[in-house]
Short mmCIF file of C-alpha atoms and ligand atoms in Angstrom, two decimals:
data_model
loop_
_atom_site.label_atom_id
_atom_site.label_comp_id
_atom_site.label_asym_id
_atom_site.label_seq_id
_atom_site.Cartn_x
_atom_site.Cartn_y
_atom_site.Cartn_z
CA MET A 1185 -1.51 -28.42 7.76
CA ASN A 1186 -1.24 -29.51 4.12
CA ASN A 1187 1.98 -28.85 2.19
CA PHE A 1188 1.70 -25.82 -0.05
CA GLU A 1189 3.48 -23.57 -2.53
CA TYR A 1190 2.69 -19.89 -2.28
CA TYR A 1191 3.54 -17.43 -5.04
CA ASN A 1192 2.09 -14.07 -5.96
CA PRO A 1193 4.11 -11.68 -8.13
CA THR A 1194 1.46 -8.95 -8.57
CA LYS A 1195 2.41 -5.55 -7.19
CA VAL A 1196 -0.53 -3.79 -5.54
CA ILE A 1197 -0.72 0.00 -5.39
CA PHE A 1198 -3.54 0.72 -2.97
CA GLY A 1199 -5.17 4.06 -2.22
CA LYS A 1200 -6.35 7.29 -3.78
CA ASP A 1201 -4.44 9.66 -6.09
CA THR A 1202 -1.98 7.03 -7.30
CA TYR A 1203 -2.59 6.79 -11.06
CA ASP A 1204 0.32 9.13 -11.82
CA GLN A 1205 2.53 6.15 -10.89
CA ILE A 1206 1.18 4.06 -13.79
CA PRO A 1207 4.04 4.96 -16.21
CA SER A 1208 6.73 4.06 -13.70
CA LYS A 1209 5.06 0.71 -13.09
CA ILE A 1210 4.77 0.00 -16.84
CA LYS A 1211 8.47 0.82 -17.20
CA GLU A 1212 9.29 -2.01 -14.80
CA SER A 1213 8.02 -4.42 -17.50
CA THR A 1214 8.88 -2.71 -20.77
CA ALA A 1215 10.70 0.25 -22.25
CA GLY A 1216 8.17 0.11 -25.11
CA LYS A 1217 5.78 3.01 -25.59
CA ARG A 1218 2.80 1.37 -27.29
CA VAL A 1219 0.08 0.53 -24.78
CA MET A 1220 -3.36 -0.96 -25.38
CA ILE A 1221 -5.99 0.00 -22.83
CA THR A 1222 -8.94 -2.37 -22.50
CA TYR A 1223 -12.25 -1.46 -20.94
CA GLY A 1224 -15.94 -2.28 -20.86
CA GLY A 1225 -19.13 -0.50 -21.79
CA GLY A 1226 -18.04 2.98 -20.81
CA SER A 1227 -18.49 3.40 -17.04
CA ILE A 1228 -14.88 4.60 -16.90
CA LYS A 1229 -15.73 7.53 -19.17
CA LYS A 1230 -18.52 8.67 -16.83
CA ASN A 1231 -16.63 8.40 -13.54
CA GLY A 1232 -13.38 10.10 -14.52
CA VAL A 1233 -11.16 7.02 -14.39
CA TYR A 1234 -10.57 7.09 -18.17
CA ASP A 1235 -9.47 10.73 -18.10
CA ALA A 1236 -7.19 10.18 -15.12
CA VAL A 1237 -5.50 7.16 -16.70
CA MET A 1238 -5.16 8.83 -20.11
CA SER A 1239 -3.57 11.85 -18.50
CA ALA A 1240 -1.07 9.57 -16.74
CA LEU A 1241 -0.31 7.89 -20.09
CA LYS A 1242 0.31 11.17 -21.93
CA ASP A 1243 3.80 10.12 -23.03
CA TYR A 1244 2.57 6.83 -24.46
CA GLU A 1245 1.06 5.86 -27.76
CA VAL A 1246 -2.27 4.51 -26.58
CA VAL A 1247 -4.55 2.24 -28.58
CA GLU A 1248 -7.97 1.39 -27.20
CA PHE A 1249 -10.07 -1.74 -27.10
CA SER A 1250 -13.48 -1.15 -25.56
CA GLY A 1251 -16.77 -3.03 -25.32
CA ILE A 1252 -15.69 -5.96 -23.16
CA GLU A 1253 -18.99 -7.18 -21.75
CA ALA A 1254 -19.87 -8.31 -18.24
CA ASN A 1255 -19.05 -12.03 -18.49
CA PRO A 1256 -16.51 -11.31 -21.23
CA GLU A 1257 -17.32 -12.86 -24.58
CA TYR A 1258 -14.86 -15.02 -26.45
CA ASP A 1259 -15.80 -13.53 -29.84
CA THR A 1260 -15.30 -9.97 -28.61
CA LEU A 1261 -11.95 -10.78 -27.04
CA MET A 1262 -10.74 -12.49 -30.20
CA LYS A 1263 -11.13 -9.15 -32.00
CA ALA A 1264 -8.57 -7.65 -29.62
CA VAL A 1265 -6.30 -10.65 -30.17
CA GLU A 1266 -6.46 -10.06 -33.94
CA GLN A 1267 -5.82 -6.35 -33.43
CA ILE A 1268 -2.67 -7.07 -31.42
CA LYS A 1269 -1.44 -9.72 -33.86
CA GLU A 1270 -1.76 -7.20 -36.70
CA ASN A 1271 -0.34 -4.24 -34.77
CA PRO A 1272 1.68 -5.45 -31.78
CA VAL A 1273 1.68 -3.52 -28.51
CA ASP A 1274 4.23 -3.52 -25.68
CA PHE A 1275 1.85 -3.57 -22.75
CA VAL A 1276 -1.86 -3.95 -22.05
CA LEU A 1277 -3.63 -2.03 -19.29
CA ALA A 1278 -7.05 -3.35 -18.21
CA ILE A 1279 -9.36 -0.73 -16.69
CA GLY A 1280 -12.47 -2.22 -15.14
CA GLY A 1281 -13.94 -5.00 -13.03
CA GLY A 1282 -13.43 -8.74 -13.15
CA SER A 1283 -14.80 -9.05 -16.67
CA VAL A 1284 -12.40 -6.56 -18.24
CA ILE A 1285 -9.47 -7.94 -16.26
CA ASP A 1286 -10.34 -11.57 -17.08
CA GLY A 1287 -10.91 -10.64 -20.71
CA THR A 1288 -7.50 -8.98 -20.77
CA LYS A 1289 -5.82 -12.06 -19.29
CA PHE A 1290 -7.28 -14.01 -22.17
CA ILE A 1291 -6.26 -11.40 -24.76
CA VAL A 1292 -2.62 -11.20 -23.62
CA SER A 1293 -2.34 -15.00 -23.49
CA ALA A 1294 -4.16 -15.77 -26.76
CA ALA A 1295 -2.06 -13.11 -28.55
CA LYS A 1296 1.00 -15.23 -27.77
CA TYR A 1297 -0.62 -18.55 -28.67
CA ASP A 1298 -0.39 -20.20 -32.07
CA GLY A 1299 -3.24 -22.70 -31.83
CA ASN A 1300 -6.99 -22.25 -31.35
CA PRO A 1301 -7.51 -20.48 -27.99
CA TRP A 1302 -10.91 -22.15 -27.50
CA ASP A 1303 -9.06 -25.48 -27.19
CA VAL A 1304 -7.25 -24.07 -24.17
CA LEU A 1305 -10.50 -23.00 -22.53
CA THR A 1306 -12.07 -26.41 -23.09
CA GLN A 1307 -8.90 -28.03 -21.75
CA LYS A 1308 -8.21 -30.02 -24.90
CA LYS A 1309 -5.29 -32.32 -24.20
CA GLY A 1310 -1.92 -30.62 -24.60
CA CYS A 1311 -3.42 -27.16 -25.17
CA LYS A 1312 -2.18 -24.58 -22.69
CA PHE A 1313 -1.35 -20.88 -22.52
CA GLU A 1314 2.26 -20.52 -21.45
CA TYR A 1315 3.23 -16.97 -22.42
CA ALA A 1316 1.54 -13.61 -22.28
CA LEU A 1317 2.15 -9.99 -23.09
CA PRO A 1318 2.84 -8.03 -19.91
CA PHE A 1319 -0.30 -6.42 -18.51
CA GLY A 1320 -1.48 -4.44 -15.51
CA THR A 1321 -4.85 -3.40 -14.14
CA VAL A 1322 -6.75 -0.42 -12.81
CA LEU A 1323 -9.54 -1.98 -10.77
CA THR A 1324 -12.96 -0.30 -10.76
CA LEU A 1325 -15.08 -2.94 -9.00
CA PRO A 1326 -14.06 -4.84 -5.86
CA ALA A 1327 -15.37 -8.39 -6.23
CA THR A 1328 -13.48 -11.08 -8.07
CA GLY A 1329 -9.88 -10.77 -6.88
CA SER A 1330 -8.83 -11.08 -10.53
CA GLU A 1331 -6.58 -8.05 -9.99
CA MET A 1332 -4.23 -10.20 -7.89
CA ASN A 1333 -4.65 -13.72 -9.19
CA SER A 1334 -3.87 -15.60 -12.37
CA GLY A 1335 -7.32 -16.98 -13.19
CA ALA A 1336 -9.96 -15.82 -15.65
CA VAL A 1337 -13.45 -16.87 -16.69
CA ILE A 1338 -14.50 -16.49 -20.32
CA SER A 1339 -18.02 -16.81 -21.73
CA ASN A 1340 -19.15 -18.05 -25.11
CA SER A 1341 -22.84 -17.27 -25.44
CA ARG A 1342 -23.04 -18.87 -28.89
CA LEU A 1343 -22.35 -22.20 -27.18
CA LYS A 1344 -23.93 -21.23 -23.84
CA GLU A 1345 -20.59 -22.00 -22.19
CA LYS A 1346 -18.49 -20.31 -19.53
CA ARG A 1347 -14.98 -21.66 -19.08
CA THR A 1348 -12.06 -20.97 -16.76
CA MET A 1349 -8.37 -20.53 -17.54
CA GLY A 1350 -5.26 -19.99 -15.44
CA GLY A 1351 -1.52 -20.34 -15.27
CA PRO A 1352 1.37 -18.22 -14.08
CA GLN A 1353 1.25 -16.02 -17.20
CA GLY A 1354 -2.10 -14.73 -15.94
CA PHE A 1355 -0.80 -12.67 -13.01
CA PRO A 1356 -1.00 -8.91 -13.62
CA LYS A 1357 2.36 -7.14 -13.27
CA PHE A 1358 0.62 -4.56 -11.10
CA SER A 1359 -2.83 -3.49 -10.01
CA PHE A 1360 -4.03 -0.06 -8.93
CA LEU A 1361 -6.70 -0.30 -6.25
CA ASP A 1362 -8.32 3.06 -5.61
CA PRO A 1363 -11.37 2.67 -3.33
CA THR A 1364 -12.87 5.98 -4.49
CA VAL A 1365 -14.11 4.11 -7.61
CA VAL A 1366 -16.70 2.41 -5.41
CA LYS A 1367 -18.77 5.57 -5.13
CA THR A 1368 -19.89 5.38 -8.76
CA LEU A 1369 -20.90 1.72 -8.64
CA PRO A 1370 -24.58 0.80 -8.90
CA LYS A 1371 -25.76 -0.74 -5.60
CA LYS A 1372 -26.43 -4.00 -7.43
CA GLN A 1373 -22.73 -4.29 -8.33
CA ILE A 1374 -21.64 -3.44 -4.78
CA ALA A 1375 -23.88 -6.20 -3.42
CA ASN A 1376 -22.50 -8.59 -6.05
CA GLY A 1377 -18.97 -7.71 -5.00
CA ILE A 1378 -19.64 -8.36 -1.31
CA VAL A 1379 -21.21 -11.75 -2.04
CA ASP A 1380 -18.51 -12.82 -4.50
CA ALA A 1381 -15.73 -11.98 -2.01
CA TYR A 1382 -17.69 -13.71 0.78
CA MET A 1383 -18.13 -16.83 -1.34
CA HIS A 1384 -14.47 -16.91 -2.42
CA THR A 1385 -13.64 -17.01 1.26
CA LEU A 1386 -16.19 -19.73 2.02
CA GLU A 1387 -15.05 -21.89 -0.90
CA GLN A 1388 -11.64 -22.06 0.77
CA TYR A 1389 -13.00 -22.42 4.29
CA MET A 1390 -16.22 -24.46 4.37
CA THR A 1391 -14.62 -27.88 4.12
CA TYR A 1392 -13.13 -29.70 7.12
CA PRO A 1393 -10.83 -28.45 9.90
CA SER A 1394 -7.43 -27.96 8.32
CA ASN A 1395 -5.09 -27.46 11.26
CA ASN A 1396 -3.95 -24.32 9.47
CA LEU A 1397 -5.24 -22.18 12.31
CA LEU A 1398 -3.90 -18.91 10.91
CA GLN A 1399 -5.52 -19.44 7.51
CA GLU A 1400 -8.86 -20.20 9.14
CA ARG A 1401 -8.64 -17.04 11.25
CA ILE A 1402 -7.73 -14.95 8.20
CA ALA A 1403 -10.77 -16.34 6.37
CA GLU A 1404 -12.97 -15.63 9.38
CA GLY A 1405 -11.51 -12.11 9.52
CA ILE A 1406 -12.57 -11.49 5.93
CA LEU A 1407 -16.07 -12.90 6.52
CA ALA A 1408 -16.59 -10.84 9.67
CA THR A 1409 -15.25 -7.69 7.99
CA LEU A 1410 -17.58 -8.14 5.02
CA ILE A 1411 -20.58 -8.55 7.33
CA GLU A 1412 -19.50 -5.42 9.22
CA ILE A 1413 -18.77 -3.12 6.32
CA GLY A 1414 -20.97 -4.52 3.53
CA PRO A 1415 -24.14 -2.73 4.66
CA LYS A 1416 -22.14 0.48 5.24
CA VAL A 1417 -20.78 0.52 1.69
CA LEU A 1418 -24.26 -0.12 0.31
CA GLU A 1419 -25.67 2.74 2.36
CA ASP A 1420 -22.89 5.17 1.49
CA PRO A 1421 -20.54 4.08 -1.32
CA ALA A 1422 -18.54 7.29 -0.79
CA ASP A 1423 -17.56 6.14 2.72
CA TYR A 1424 -13.84 5.75 2.00
CA LYS A 1425 -13.08 3.72 5.11
CA ALA A 1426 -15.80 1.16 4.36
CA ALA A 1427 -15.04 1.07 0.61
CA SER A 1428 -11.33 0.52 1.17
CA ASN A 1429 -12.06 -2.36 3.52
CA LEU A 1430 -14.38 -3.92 0.94
CA MET A 1431 -11.73 -3.53 -1.74
CA TRP A 1432 -8.96 -5.12 0.30
CA CYS A 1433 -11.23 -7.96 1.51
CA ALA A 1434 -12.17 -8.78 -2.09
CA THR A 1435 -8.53 -8.84 -3.18
CA MET A 1436 -7.38 -10.90 -0.19
CA ALA A 1437 -10.23 -13.37 -0.63
CA LEU A 1438 -8.81 -14.67 -3.90
CA ASN A 1439 -5.12 -13.88 -4.17
CA GLY A 1440 -3.87 -17.30 -3.13
CA THR A 1441 -3.48 -16.54 0.58
CA LEU A 1442 -6.54 -18.40 1.84
CA ARG A 1443 -5.87 -21.57 -0.08
CA ALA A 1444 -2.43 -22.11 1.42
CA GLY A 1445 -2.39 -25.35 3.37
CA VAL A 1446 -6.15 -25.92 3.50
CA ALA A 1447 -8.76 -28.01 1.68
CA TYR A 1448 -11.08 -26.19 -0.71
CA ASP A 1449 -14.32 -26.87 -2.53
CA TRP A 1450 -15.04 -24.75 -5.63
CA THR A 1451 -18.22 -26.61 -6.54
CA THR A 1452 -20.51 -23.65 -5.83
CA HIS A 1453 -18.53 -21.70 -8.45
CA MET A 1454 -18.55 -24.63 -10.89
CA ILE A 1455 -22.34 -24.90 -10.72
CA GLY A 1456 -22.70 -21.11 -10.61
CA HIS A 1457 -20.79 -20.67 -13.89
CA GLU A 1458 -23.32 -22.97 -15.55
CA LEU A 1459 -26.20 -20.84 -14.28
CA THR A 1460 -24.57 -17.76 -15.81
CA ALA A 1461 -23.90 -19.62 -19.07
CA LEU A 1462 -27.46 -20.92 -19.30
CA HIS A 1463 -29.44 -17.99 -17.91
CA GLY A 1464 -27.14 -14.94 -17.87
CA ILE A 1465 -27.48 -14.51 -14.09
CA ASP A 1466 -24.83 -12.26 -12.49
CA HIS A 1467 -21.93 -14.35 -11.20
CA ALA A 1468 -22.30 -13.48 -7.49
CA ARG A 1469 -26.04 -14.15 -7.56
CA THR A 1470 -25.49 -17.68 -8.86
CA LEU A 1471 -23.32 -18.34 -5.81
CA ALA A 1472 -25.96 -17.02 -3.42
CA ILE A 1473 -28.48 -19.37 -5.07
CA ILE A 1474 -26.29 -22.47 -4.86
CA ALA A 1475 -24.15 -22.28 -1.70
CA PRO A 1476 -26.86 -22.71 0.97
CA ASN A 1477 -28.22 -25.82 -0.75
CA LEU A 1478 -24.79 -27.26 -1.41
CA TYR A 1479 -24.05 -26.92 2.31
CA LYS A 1480 -27.31 -28.73 3.08
CA VAL A 1481 -26.54 -31.62 0.72
CA LYS A 1482 -22.95 -31.96 1.97
CA PHE A 1483 -23.84 -31.19 5.59
CA GLU A 1484 -22.12 -34.25 7.08
CA ASN A 1485 -18.87 -33.43 5.23
CA LYS A 1486 -18.85 -29.83 6.35
CA LYS A 1487 -20.49 -30.10 9.77
CA GLU A 1488 -17.48 -29.24 11.91
CA LYS A 1489 -16.61 -26.16 9.89
CA LEU A 1490 -20.24 -25.04 9.70
CA ILE A 1491 -20.36 -25.13 13.49
CA GLN A 1492 -17.04 -23.27 13.83
CA TYR A 1493 -18.30 -20.67 11.34
CA GLY A 1494 -21.65 -20.31 13.12
CA GLN A 1495 -19.99 -19.83 16.47
CA ARG A 1496 -17.19 -17.52 15.41
CA ILE A 1497 -18.96 -15.43 12.78
CA PHE A 1498 -22.54 -15.30 13.99
CA GLY A 1499 -21.93 -15.83 17.72
CA LEU A 1500 -24.16 -18.92 17.77
CA GLU A 1501 -23.84 -21.70 20.33
CA GLY A 1502 -23.75 -25.50 20.25
CA SER A 1503 -24.57 -27.51 17.11
CA CYS A 1504 -25.44 -24.49 15.04
CA GLY A 1505 -24.57 -25.78 11.53
CA GLU A 1506 -28.07 -25.51 10.10
CA GLU A 1507 -28.63 -22.11 11.64
CA ALA A 1508 -25.27 -20.97 10.19
CA ILE A 1509 -26.51 -21.90 6.69
CA HIS A 1510 -29.72 -20.00 7.33
CA ARG A 1511 -27.79 -16.92 8.55
CA THR A 1512 -25.63 -17.00 5.42
CA LYS A 1513 -28.70 -16.95 3.18
CA THR A 1514 -30.23 -14.18 5.30
CA PHE A 1515 -27.03 -12.12 4.98
CA PHE A 1516 -27.12 -12.37 1.19
CA GLU A 1517 -30.80 -11.41 1.15
CA SER A 1518 -30.12 -8.44 3.46
CA LEU A 1519 -27.88 -7.08 0.68
CA GLY A 1520 -30.75 -7.29 -1.80
CA ILE A 1521 -29.57 -10.53 -3.41
CA LYS A 1522 -32.31 -13.04 -4.14
CA THR A 1523 -31.41 -16.65 -3.44
CA ASN A 1524 -33.79 -18.74 -5.57
CA LEU A 1525 -33.25 -19.65 -9.21
CA SER A 1526 -36.90 -18.87 -9.97
CA ASP A 1527 -36.28 -15.27 -8.88
CA TYR A 1528 -34.14 -14.87 -12.01
CA THR A 1529 -35.69 -17.05 -14.71
CA ASP A 1530 -38.88 -18.99 -15.50
CA ASP A 1531 -36.96 -21.41 -17.67
CA TYR A 1532 -35.30 -23.44 -14.92
CA LYS A 1533 -37.00 -26.87 -15.01
CA SER A 1534 -34.42 -28.56 -17.23
CA THR A 1535 -31.42 -26.74 -15.72
CA PRO A 1536 -30.45 -29.40 -13.10
CA LYS A 1537 -30.37 -32.16 -15.72
CA ILE A 1538 -28.36 -30.06 -18.21
CA ILE A 1539 -25.79 -29.29 -15.53
CA ARG A 1540 -25.53 -32.95 -14.48
CA GLU A 1541 -25.00 -34.01 -18.09
CA ARG A 1542 -22.38 -31.34 -18.71
CA PHE A 1543 -20.45 -32.36 -15.59
CA GLU A 1544 -20.64 -36.03 -16.63
CA GLU A 1545 -19.40 -35.20 -20.14
CA ARG A 1546 -16.45 -33.31 -18.69
CA GLY A 1547 -15.64 -36.16 -16.32
CA TRP A 1548 -16.31 -34.04 -13.24
CA GLU A 1549 -17.43 -37.08 -11.27
CA ALA A 1550 -15.78 -36.39 -7.92
CA MET A 1551 -15.90 -32.76 -6.82
CA GLY A 1552 -15.54 -31.07 -3.46
CA GLU A 1553 -12.91 -31.22 -0.74
CA ARG A 1554 -13.36 -34.99 -0.30
CA ASN A 1555 -13.75 -35.79 -3.99
CA ASP A 1556 -17.18 -37.21 -3.38
CA LEU A 1557 -19.62 -34.63 -4.77
CA THR A 1558 -21.16 -36.31 -7.81
CA PRO A 1559 -22.96 -34.85 -10.85
CA ILE A 1560 -26.16 -36.41 -9.46
CA GLU A 1561 -25.69 -34.42 -6.24
CA ALA A 1562 -25.02 -31.27 -8.30
CA GLU A 1563 -28.34 -31.92 -10.05
CA LYS A 1564 -30.07 -32.27 -6.68
CA ILE A 1565 -28.48 -29.04 -5.37
CA VAL A 1566 -29.78 -27.11 -8.38
CA GLU A 1567 -33.25 -28.68 -7.96
CA MET A 1568 -33.30 -27.58 -4.32
CA SER A 1569 -32.45 -24.05 -5.48
CA PHE A 1570 -35.63 -23.52 -7.53
O1 NZQ B 2118 -18.60 -2.31 -18.65
P1 NZQ B 2118 -18.66 -1.11 -17.80
O2 NZQ B 2118 -19.31 0.05 -18.44
O3 NZQ B 2118 -17.34 -0.75 -17.19
O4 NZQ B 2118 -19.65 -1.46 -16.56
C1 NZQ B 2118 -19.37 -2.45 -15.61
C2 NZQ B 2118 -20.24 -3.69 -15.79
O5 NZQ B 2118 -21.43 -3.40 -16.46
C3 NZQ B 2118 -19.80 -1.93 -14.26
N1 NZQ B 2118 -18.76 -1.19 -13.53
C4 NZQ B 2118 -17.51 -1.60 -13.21
N2 NZQ B 2118 -16.89 -0.67 -12.48
C5 NZQ B 2118 -17.74 0.37 -12.34
C6 NZQ B 2118 -18.93 0.04 -13.02
N3 NZQ B 2118 -19.99 0.88 -13.08
C7 NZQ B 2118 -19.87 2.07 -12.45
N4 NZQ B 2118 -18.77 2.45 -11.76
C8 NZQ B 2118 -17.69 1.63 -11.68
N5 NZQ B 2118 -16.62 1.99 -10.94
O6 NZQ B 2118 -20.12 -3.08 -13.51
C9 NZQ B 2118 -20.64 -4.08 -14.39
C10 NZQ B 2118 -20.13 -5.44 -13.98
O7 NZQ B 2118 -18.74 -5.51 -14.17
P2 NZQ B 2118 -17.98 -6.92 -14.15
O8 NZQ B 2118 -16.56 -6.66 -14.42
O9 NZQ B 2118 -18.70 -7.90 -15.01
O10 NZQ B 2118 -18.21 -7.41 -12.65
P3 NZQ B 2118 -17.31 -8.31 -11.73
O11 NZQ B 2118 -16.11 -7.59 -11.27
O12 NZQ B 2118 -18.24 -8.86 -10.72
O13 NZQ B 2118 -16.78 -9.50 -12.69
C11 NZQ B 2118 -17.57 -10.62 -12.99
C12 NZQ B 2118 -16.79 -11.56 -13.89
O14 NZQ B 2118 -15.61 -12.06 -13.20
C13 NZQ B 2118 -15.62 -13.49 -13.19
C14 NZQ B 2118 -17.09 -13.81 -13.22
O15 NZQ B 2118 -17.35 -15.14 -13.59
C15 NZQ B 2118 -17.61 -12.80 -14.22
O16 NZQ B 2118 -17.37 -13.23 -15.54
N6 NZQ B 2118 -14.85 -14.00 -12.04
C16 NZQ B 2118 -13.52 -13.93 -12.12
C17 NZQ B 2118 -12.71 -14.48 -11.15
C18 NZQ B 2118 -11.23 -14.42 -11.23
N7 NZQ B 2118 -10.66 -13.99 -12.34
O17 NZQ B 2118 -10.54 -14.77 -10.31
C19 NZQ B 2118 -13.24 -15.18 -9.98
C20 NZQ B 2118 -14.70 -14.98 -9.78
O18 NZQ B 2118 -15.19 -16.08 -9.06
C21 NZQ B 2118 -15.50 -14.80 -11.02
O19 NZQ B 2118 -15.82 -16.05 -11.59
ZN1 ZN B 2119 -16.59 -15.71 -7.73
#
């Protein structure tokens, strides 16, 4: 087992009828009364979450920042940063999915940063977010795990870029996870959530045997649970038992637990972010396009784990690595997720080369769990995904 450090300070409040506890949780961070709520395009106004949260915040002075897009936009978020710099707030409460939560992580960090926040996102030397306003979340879409981790992904469509950020200041103080929100989600978003959580698990599993037997079994538990309950949630999003299992799987898949003591390979996400930046494809769908081909190209590296996965998750026998890849693709497709780049755009011919060149420019020469996945291989993986 590899050495590891494990830290997660986010308090999770899981279950229905809990939003009345929001004020007491805010009080744990600040005695201040000025709260900014951040949200997206308005789904929270249609499904009652806005009203429920506002009623809980009745003793607070609430300012609103809405319009955070799916794949949150740098320019939009900077408007909230300016708003806070002009009129400071004591706490920020994100109400939404990964995009609103990620956007809020950026807002609370950039509001406490003196330089140009874009330099942090492009990892300019010496540029780093170190402080943030305290913030919490009310999750409305189980998918990214952002509600219990410190990472965020920010888009800049002017530059066709999508960049990641992180750091300890990015952990929410608390997150409210109420599975009843799932019933108002469009099926497309539910399918996205299942695939994103599944892929977060695979990114921290599909490497080489780690000797961290518990971690591998936890990952397999999440994968098997998602296969079991995913179709049930899609069929009946009001099924509380299934929805709560989806929500907890998605949180557990990316809250730091799975990465403890194991090797990981985030290359599917790295390539996937480029597909979103270049073509606007939903995050989870980019992963479904890339992962099967990445596993084919790096088959020798991942063979032992592919076989373990095939046997334990799909009940296959013998040298079942290739069949395990095929079953993974079939699972995604069974959820209504298409797995070819050409299913989403006609403008894909130059995409592999652009991605290779971007990776080369950034010095991403040695990716994957063995530091041997090259930009040329990334180009090949994207080509195979047409
Ligand atoms: O904007 P509103 O009106 O709220 O609508 C949203 C949005 O259009 C809607 N929605 C959310 N909850 C709903 C709902 N509609 C009806 N009922 C509800 N209860 O769903 C749409 C998509 O929301 P979004 O937040 O974009 O989806 P998701 O949670 O999948 O987040 C995707 C973003 O997270 C990043 C992705 O790259 C992408 O930018 N990720 C963040 C990660 C992290 N911080 O750890 C890790 C992930 O790998 C991922 O990269
Ligand atoms: Zn993801």
